[in-house]
Amino acid sequence: MSPYLSDSVETRYVRGPLGERFAYRRFGRAVDVPLVLLTRLRATMDHWDPDFLDRLATRREIVVFDNRGTGASTGTPPASIDGLVEGALSFTRSLGLDEVDLLGWAMGGTVAQGMALAEPFLVRRLVLAGSSPGGIPRLPAQAVKVRQTLSKPVNDEEDFLYLFFPQTDPARAVGRASLGRLQRRLRASRTVVGPEAVRAQLVAVGTFEGFWERQSELDLPVLLAHGVRDVVVHPYASYAMAQRLPDAKVIFYNDAGHGFLFQHPDDFAVEVDHFLS
């Protein structure tokens, strides 16, 4: 039996406006405004570390879900950021949510920004973890190895450790432990991001021009967090966003990479709760 509450939460389904079925889980301490999580490239709701989810859920109600055509949700996978935004908005409307906080990791953070720009009265506060608006001038490019790893048909354990954690023995040990915690859900659900959805997401990211010029429109409190040793999204992205957002706080983890929220789950969960309170 898993020690994590999030591993035992029932998967539910809600019909979307196009006849699709969104898969989601909703749990935690009831509060007025739920926290909706939007995940990274090539991930499903089963790829959130349950240790991190449980720490969030002790403080507030959280909702994890699979976007249209991804994981356990049906429909056609969006091949644009705007399509991913529309899918996420369709899910929140279908669930009857009229005010939410959003936590977006990586690509999910870009989608979260799009949601806040499209429906500013829906989103109360925004948490962007290891993310970017796209289109940042002079943002350092990804290394060739990162691009090659992200575009593989299937990523293995070594790929995960390379992309999400610094290449030190302590960080890799934390990464392996995180991978181990994911296995109960993944073994039970056998959920993957299928080839069609992977191709669509890569096209979405590769063709997106960015929300950089619209940062001043995000007139709501924003928490930015980043691992200083992130090889997927350079930490300069969070620094740059902080220069343009009207109301932003930035947290950097100097010993962490793209998976900092799984490397420092308690500290980051506390920061999120404090920010949203």
C-alpha positions as a LaTeX table, in Angstrom:
\begin{tabular}{lrrr}
\hline
Residue & $x$ (\AA) & $y$ (\AA) & $z$ (\AA) \\
\hline
Met1 & 0.00 & 0.00 & 0.00 \\
Ser2 & 1.33 & 3.43 & $-0.94$ \\
Pro3 & 1.89 & 5.90 & 1.92 \\
Tyr4 & 0.67 & 8.73 & $-0.32$ \\
Leu5 & $-2.93$ & 9.98 & $-0.33$ \\
Ser6 & $-2.66$ & 11.09 & $-3.93$ \\
Asp7 & $-1.96$ & 7.49 & $-5.01$ \\
Ser8 & $-5.37$ & 6.37 & $-3.75$ \\
Val9 & $-7.53$ & 9.20 & $-5.12$ \\
Glu10 & $-10.12$ & 8.00 & $-7.60$ \\
Thr11 & $-9.84$ & 9.10 & $-11.21$ \\
Arg12 & $-12.99$ & 10.90 & $-12.34$ \\
Tyr13 & $-14.21$ & 12.02 & $-15.74$ \\
Val14 & $-16.12$ & 15.01 & $-17.06$ \\
Arg15 & $-17.48$ & 15.60 & $-20.56$ \\
Gly16 & $-16.05$ & 18.50 & $-22.52$ \\
Pro17 & $-17.76$ & 20.73 & $-25.10$ \\
Leu18 & $-16.53$ & 18.66 & $-28.07$ \\
Gly19 & $-17.76$ & 15.38 & $-26.64$ \\
Glu20 & $-14.33$ & 14.52 & $-25.28$ \\
Arg21 & $-13.85$ & 13.06 & $-21.81$ \\
Phe22 & $-11.40$ & 14.79 & $-19.45$ \\
Ala23 & $-9.76$ & 12.59 & $-16.78$ \\
Tyr24 & $-8.99$ & 14.31 & $-13.47$ \\
Arg25 & $-8.49$ & 13.88 & $-9.74$ \\
Arg26 & $-9.61$ & 16.36 & $-7.09$ \\
Phe27 & $-8.56$ & 16.09 & $-3.45$ \\
Gly28 & $-7.04$ & 17.84 & $-0.44$ \\
Arg29 & $-8.21$ & 20.35 & 2.14 \\
Ala30 & $-11.26$ & 22.25 & 0.96 \\
Val31 & $-10.68$ & 25.98 & 0.40 \\
Asp32 & $-12.57$ & 28.65 & $-1.50$ \\
Val33 & $-10.28$ & 28.56 & $-4.54$ \\
Pro34 & $-8.89$ & 25.21 & $-5.79$ \\
Leu35 & $-5.37$ & 24.91 & $-7.19$ \\
Val36 & $-5.32$ & 23.43 & $-10.71$ \\
Leu37 & $-2.02$ & 21.90 & $-11.83$ \\
Leu38 & $-0.85$ & 21.94 & $-15.45$ \\
Thr39 & 1.99 & 19.60 & $-16.25$ \\
Arg40 & 5.07 & 19.57 & $-18.45$ \\
Leu41 & 5.80 & 18.38 & $-21.95$ \\
Arg42 & 5.30 & 14.62 & $-22.41$ \\
Ala43 & 3.60 & 14.10 & $-19.06$ \\
Thr44 & 0.22 & 13.02 & $-17.70$ \\
Met45 & $-1.38$ & 13.62 & $-14.32$ \\
Asp46 & 0.34 & 10.39 & $-13.22$ \\
His47 & 3.74 & 12.06 & $-13.62$ \\
Trp48 & 3.30 & 14.42 & $-10.65$ \\
Asp49 & 5.41 & 13.16 & $-7.75$ \\
Pro50 & 2.92 & 12.00 & $-5.07$ \\
Asp51 & 5.17 & 13.35 & $-2.31$ \\
Phe52 & 4.79 & 16.85 & $-3.75$ \\
Leu53 & 1.05 & 16.42 & $-4.34$ \\
Asp54 & 0.44 & 15.25 & $-0.78$ \\
Arg55 & 2.31 & 18.22 & 0.65 \\
Leu56 & 0.17 & 20.60 & $-1.41$ \\
Ala57 & $-3.02$ & 18.73 & $-0.48$ \\
Thr58 & $-2.47$ & 19.14 & 3.26 \\
Arg59 & $-2.88$ & 22.87 & 2.76 \\
Arg60 & $-5.46$ & 23.22 & $-0.03$ \\
Glu61 & $-7.66$ & 21.47 & $-2.56$ \\
Ile62 & $-5.82$ & 20.50 & $-5.72$ \\
Val63 & $-6.95$ & 19.33 & $-9.14$ \\
Val64 & $-4.76$ & 17.37 & $-11.57$ \\
Phe65 & $-5.96$ & 16.44 & $-15.05$ \\
Asp66 & $-5.00$ & 15.30 & $-18.52$ \\
Asn67 & $-5.55$ & 17.79 & $-21.31$ \\
Arg68 & $-7.55$ & 16.90 & $-24.40$ \\
Gly69 & $-6.23$ & 13.82 & $-26.23$ \\
Thr70 & $-3.49$ & 13.16 & $-23.65$ \\
Gly71 & $-3.11$ & 10.32 & $-21.17$ \\
Ala72 & $-6.53$ & 9.15 & $-19.95$ \\
Ser73 & $-8.44$ & 11.99 & $-21.66$ \\
Thr74 & $-10.01$ & 11.54 & $-25.07$ \\
Gly75 & $-10.17$ & 13.86 & $-28.06$ \\
Thr76 & $-7.62$ & 15.20 & $-30.51$ \\
Pro77 & $-4.31$ & 16.33 & $-28.97$ \\
Pro78 & $-3.80$ & 20.09 & $-29.56$ \\
Ala79 & $-0.84$ & 20.96 & $-31.78$ \\
Ser80 & $-0.55$ & 24.57 & $-30.59$ \\
Ile81 & $-0.19$ & 26.38 & $-27.28$ \\
Asp82 & $-3.47$ & 28.15 & $-28.00$ \\
Gly83 & $-5.09$ & 24.73 & $-28.45$ \\
Leu84 & $-3.67$ & 23.53 & $-25.13$ \\
Val85 & $-4.96$ & 26.71 & $-23.48$ \\
Glu86 & $-8.41$ & 26.16 & $-24.96$ \\
Gly87 & $-8.40$ & 22.53 & $-23.81$ \\
Ala88 & $-7.48$ & 23.51 & $-20.25$ \\
Leu89 & $-10.15$ & 26.23 & $-20.20$ \\
Ser90 & $-12.72$ & 23.75 & $-21.51$ \\
Phe91 & $-11.83$ & 21.39 & $-18.68$ \\
Thr92 & $-12.20$ & 24.05 & $-15.98$ \\
Arg93 & $-15.54$ & 25.19 & $-17.41$ \\
Ser94 & $-16.78$ & 21.61 & $-17.67$ \\
Leu95 & $-15.89$ & 21.07 & $-14.02$ \\
Gly96 & $-17.90$ & 24.16 & $-13.09$ \\
Leu97 & $-14.94$ & 26.13 & $-11.69$ \\
Asp98 & $-15.45$ & 29.89 & $-11.81$ \\
Glu99 & $-12.26$ & 30.91 & $-9.94$ \\
Val100 & $-8.97$ & 29.02 & $-9.69$ \\
Asp101 & $-5.34$ & 29.34 & $-8.79$ \\
Leu102 & $-2.97$ & 27.76 & $-11.33$ \\
Leu103 & 0.37 & 26.01 & $-10.90$ \\
Gly104 & 2.03 & 25.31 & $-14.23$ \\
Trp105 & 5.28 & 23.39 & $-14.63$ \\
Ala106 & 7.38 & 24.04 & $-17.75$ \\
Met107 & 5.03 & 23.85 & $-20.78$ \\
Gly108 & 2.16 & 23.81 & $-18.28$ \\
Gly109 & 3.32 & 27.20 & $-17.04$ \\
Thr110 & 3.10 & 28.60 & $-20.56$ \\
Val111 & $-0.42$ & 27.19 & $-20.85$ \\
Ala112 & $-1.30$ & 28.69 & $-17.45$ \\
Gln113 & $-0.20$ & 32.13 & $-18.67$ \\
Gly114 & $-2.39$ & 31.70 & $-21.74$ \\
Met115 & $-5.37$ & 30.84 & $-19.54$ \\
Ala116 & $-4.85$ & 33.92 & $-17.39$ \\
Leu117 & $-4.54$ & 36.11 & $-20.48$ \\
Ala118 & $-7.64$ & 34.61 & $-22.10$ \\
Glu119 & $-9.86$ & 34.68 & $-18.99$ \\
Pro120 & $-8.34$ & 37.03 & $-16.39$ \\
Phe121 & $-11.41$ & 36.84 & $-14.14$ \\
Leu122 & $-11.02$ & 33.07 & $-13.85$ \\
Val123 & $-7.45$ & 33.04 & $-12.51$ \\
Arg124 & $-6.78$ & 34.54 & $-9.07$ \\
Arg125 & $-3.07$ & 33.74 & $-8.66$ \\
Leu126 & $-0.44$ & 32.11 & $-10.83$ \\
Val127 & 2.52 & 29.87 & $-9.94$ \\
Leu128 & 5.05 & 29.23 & $-12.72$ \\
Ala129 & 7.59 & 26.48 & $-12.05$ \\
Gly130 & 10.57 & 26.15 & $-14.38$ \\
Ser131 & 8.61 & 27.88 & $-17.10$ \\
Ser132 & 8.79 & 30.54 & $-19.79$ \\
Pro133 & 6.34 & 32.72 & $-21.69$ \\
Gly134 & 8.15 & 31.98 & $-24.94$ \\
Gly135 & 9.73 & 34.64 & $-27.11$ \\
Ile136 & 12.19 & 35.98 & $-24.49$ \\
Pro137 & 14.97 & 37.90 & $-26.24$ \\
Arg138 & 18.46 & 36.47 & $-25.68$ \\
Leu139 & 17.22 & 33.48 & $-23.69$ \\
Pro140 & 20.09 & 30.94 & $-23.76$ \\
Ala141 & 19.26 & 28.08 & $-26.09$ \\
Gln142 & 18.89 & 24.47 & $-25.02$ \\
Ala143 & 21.90 & 22.26 & $-25.53$ \\
Val144 & 21.73 & 19.93 & $-28.54$ \\
Lys145 & 21.65 & 16.92 & $-26.19$ \\
Val146 & 18.59 & 18.34 & $-24.42$ \\
Arg147 & 16.72 & 18.80 & $-27.68$ \\
Gln148 & 17.66 & 15.32 & $-28.84$ \\
Thr149 & 16.58 & 13.78 & $-25.54$ \\
Leu150 & 13.24 & 15.60 & $-25.48$ \\
Ser151 & 12.44 & 14.44 & $-29.02$ \\
Lys152 & 13.15 & 10.73 & $-28.45$ \\
Pro153 & 10.16 & 8.44 & $-29.07$ \\
Val154 & 10.52 & 7.12 & $-25.51$ \\
Asn155 & 12.45 & 8.56 & $-22.57$ \\
Asp156 & 14.12 & 6.19 & $-20.10$ \\
Glu157 & 15.37 & 6.66 & $-16.54$ \\
Glu158 & 18.70 & 8.12 & $-17.61$ \\
Asp159 & 16.92 & 10.65 & $-19.82$ \\
Phe160 & 14.73 & 11.70 & $-16.89$ \\
Leu161 & 17.71 & 12.09 & $-14.57$ \\
Tyr162 & 19.62 & 14.11 & $-17.18$ \\
Leu163 & 16.72 & 16.44 & $-17.99$ \\
Phe164 & 15.37 & 17.07 & $-14.49$ \\
Phe165 & 18.20 & 16.81 & $-11.98$ \\
Pro166 & 21.80 & 18.07 & $-11.75$ \\
Gln167 & 24.40 & 15.43 & $-12.55$ \\
Thr168 & 25.63 & 15.04 & $-8.97$ \\
Asp169 & 25.32 & 11.88 & $-6.89$ \\
Pro170 & 22.94 & 13.45 & $-4.30$ \\
Ala171 & 20.67 & 14.98 & $-6.95$ \\
Arg172 & 20.56 & 11.79 & $-9.02$ \\
Ala173 & 19.65 & 9.82 & $-5.89$ \\
Val174 & 16.75 & 12.20 & $-5.28$ \\
Gly175 & 15.73 & 11.78 & $-8.91$ \\
Arg176 & 15.71 & 7.98 & $-8.66$ \\
Ala177 & 13.60 & 8.20 & $-5.50$ \\
Ser178 & 11.13 & 10.45 & $-7.31$ \\
Leu179 & 10.94 & 8.04 & $-10.23$ \\
Gly180 & 10.25 & 5.24 & $-7.78$ \\
Arg181 & 7.35 & 7.14 & $-6.23$ \\
Leu182 & 5.75 & 7.57 & $-9.66$ \\
Gln183 & 5.68 & 3.85 & $-10.32$ \\
Arg184 & 2.57 & 2.87 & $-8.33$ \\
Arg185 & 0.27 & 5.08 & $-10.41$ \\
Leu186 & 2.07 & 4.42 & $-13.68$ \\
Arg187 & 2.08 & 0.65 & $-13.24$ \\
Ala188 & $-1.62$ & 0.66 & $-12.37$ \\
Ser189 & $-2.78$ & 3.01 & $-15.11$ \\
Arg190 & $-0.20$ & 2.18 & $-17.81$ \\
Thr191 & $-0.88$ & 5.74 & $-18.91$ \\
Val192 & 1.54 & 7.26 & $-21.39$ \\
Val193 & 1.60 & 10.26 & $-23.66$ \\
Gly194 & 1.03 & 8.52 & $-26.98$ \\
Pro195 & 3.01 & 9.26 & $-30.15$ \\
Glu196 & 0.26 & 11.49 & $-31.61$ \\
Ala197 & 0.16 & 13.63 & $-28.46$ \\
Val198 & 3.97 & 13.79 & $-28.24$ \\
Arg199 & 4.21 & 14.98 & $-31.85$ \\
Ala200 & 1.44 & 17.53 & $-31.26$ \\
Gln201 & 3.13 & 18.91 & $-28.13$ \\
Leu202 & 6.51 & 19.19 & $-29.84$ \\
Val203 & 4.86 & 21.09 & $-32.71$ \\
Ala204 & 3.03 & 23.31 & $-30.22$ \\
Val205 & 6.24 & 24.24 & $-28.42$ \\
Gly206 & 8.28 & 24.54 & $-31.61$ \\
Thr207 & 5.87 & 26.89 & $-33.39$ \\
Phe208 & 4.85 & 29.05 & $-30.44$ \\
Glu209 & 5.81 & 32.71 & $-30.82$ \\
Gly210 & 5.37 & 33.50 & $-27.14$ \\
Phe211 & 3.54 & 35.60 & $-24.57$ \\
Trp212 & 6.62 & 37.74 & $-23.90$ \\
Glu213 & 5.10 & 40.92 & $-25.32$ \\
Arg214 & 1.95 & 40.40 & $-23.20$ \\
Gln215 & 3.60 & 40.03 & $-19.80$ \\
Ser216 & 2.32 & 43.42 & $-18.63$ \\
Glu217 & $-1.25$ & 42.16 & $-19.16$ \\
Leu218 & $-0.79$ & 39.52 & $-16.46$ \\
Asp219 & $-2.01$ & 41.90 & $-13.78$ \\
Leu220 & $-2.26$ & 39.36 & $-10.98$ \\
Pro221 & 0.15 & 38.04 & $-8.35$ \\
Val222 & 2.66 & 35.62 & $-9.91$ \\
Leu223 & 5.11 & 33.33 & $-8.11$ \\
Leu224 & 8.08 & 32.33 & $-10.27$ \\
Ala225 & 10.31 & 29.44 & $-9.19$ \\
His226 & 13.27 & 27.86 & $-10.94$ \\
Gly227 & 16.22 & 25.56 & $-10.44$ \\
Val228 & 19.45 & 27.41 & $-11.18$ \\
Arg229 & 20.83 & 24.32 & $-12.93$ \\
Asp230 & 17.82 & 23.77 & $-15.20$ \\
Val231 & 18.92 & 22.49 & $-18.62$ \\
Val232 & 15.42 & 22.38 & $-20.14$ \\
Val233 & 14.27 & 25.96 & $-19.50$ \\
His234 & 17.12 & 28.32 & $-18.63$ \\
Pro235 & 16.57 & 30.08 & $-15.28$ \\
Tyr236 & 17.04 & 33.41 & $-17.01$ \\
Ala237 & 13.42 & 32.98 & $-18.12$ \\
Ser238 & 12.12 & 33.55 & $-14.59$ \\
Tyr239 & 14.48 & 36.49 & $-14.03$ \\
Ala240 & 13.35 & 38.07 & $-17.31$ \\
Met241 & 9.65 & 37.59 & $-16.55$ \\
Ala242 & 10.13 & 39.25 & $-13.16$ \\
Gln243 & 11.33 & 42.38 & $-14.95$ \\
Arg244 & 8.06 & 42.72 & $-16.87$ \\
Leu245 & 5.31 & 41.25 & $-14.73$ \\
Pro246 & 3.45 & 43.86 & $-12.66$ \\
Asp247 & 3.39 & 41.75 & $-9.45$ \\
Ala248 & 5.95 & 38.96 & $-9.19$ \\
Lys249 & 8.05 & 37.10 & $-6.63$ \\
Val250 & 10.98 & 34.89 & $-7.67$ \\
Ile251 & 12.49 & 31.87 & $-5.92$ \\
Phe252 & 15.68 & 30.19 & $-7.13$ \\
Tyr253 & 16.98 & 26.81 & $-5.93$ \\
Asn254 & 20.72 & 26.87 & $-6.48$ \\
Asp255 & 21.30 & 23.10 & $-6.22$ \\
Ala256 & 18.40 & 22.01 & $-8.42$ \\
Gly257 & 17.35 & 21.64 & $-12.03$ \\
His258 & 14.10 & 21.34 & $-13.96$ \\
Gly259 & 12.69 & 18.97 & $-11.35$ \\
Phe260 & 13.34 & 21.30 & $-8.40$ \\
Leu261 & 9.74 & 20.88 & $-7.16$ \\
Phe262 & 10.44 & 17.16 & $-6.62$ \\
Gln263 & 13.91 & 17.83 & $-5.24$ \\
His264 & 12.57 & 20.31 & $-2.66$ \\
Pro265 & 8.90 & 19.29 & $-2.34$ \\
Asp266 & 8.32 & 20.49 & 1.22 \\
Asp267 & 10.01 & 23.85 & 0.84 \\
Phe268 & 8.28 & 24.61 & $-2.45$ \\
Ala269 & 4.87 & 23.45 & $-1.18$ \\
Val270 & 5.22 & 25.79 & 1.78 \\
Glu271 & 6.17 & 28.66 & $-0.53$ \\
Val272 & 3.16 & 27.94 & $-2.75$ \\
Asp273 & 0.79 & 27.82 & 0.20 \\
His274 & 2.15 & 31.07 & 1.62 \\
Phe275 & 1.82 & 32.76 & $-1.76$ \\
Leu276 & $-1.74$ & 31.57 & $-2.31$ \\
Ser277 & $-2.95$ & 32.35 & 1.23 \\
\hline
\end{tabular}
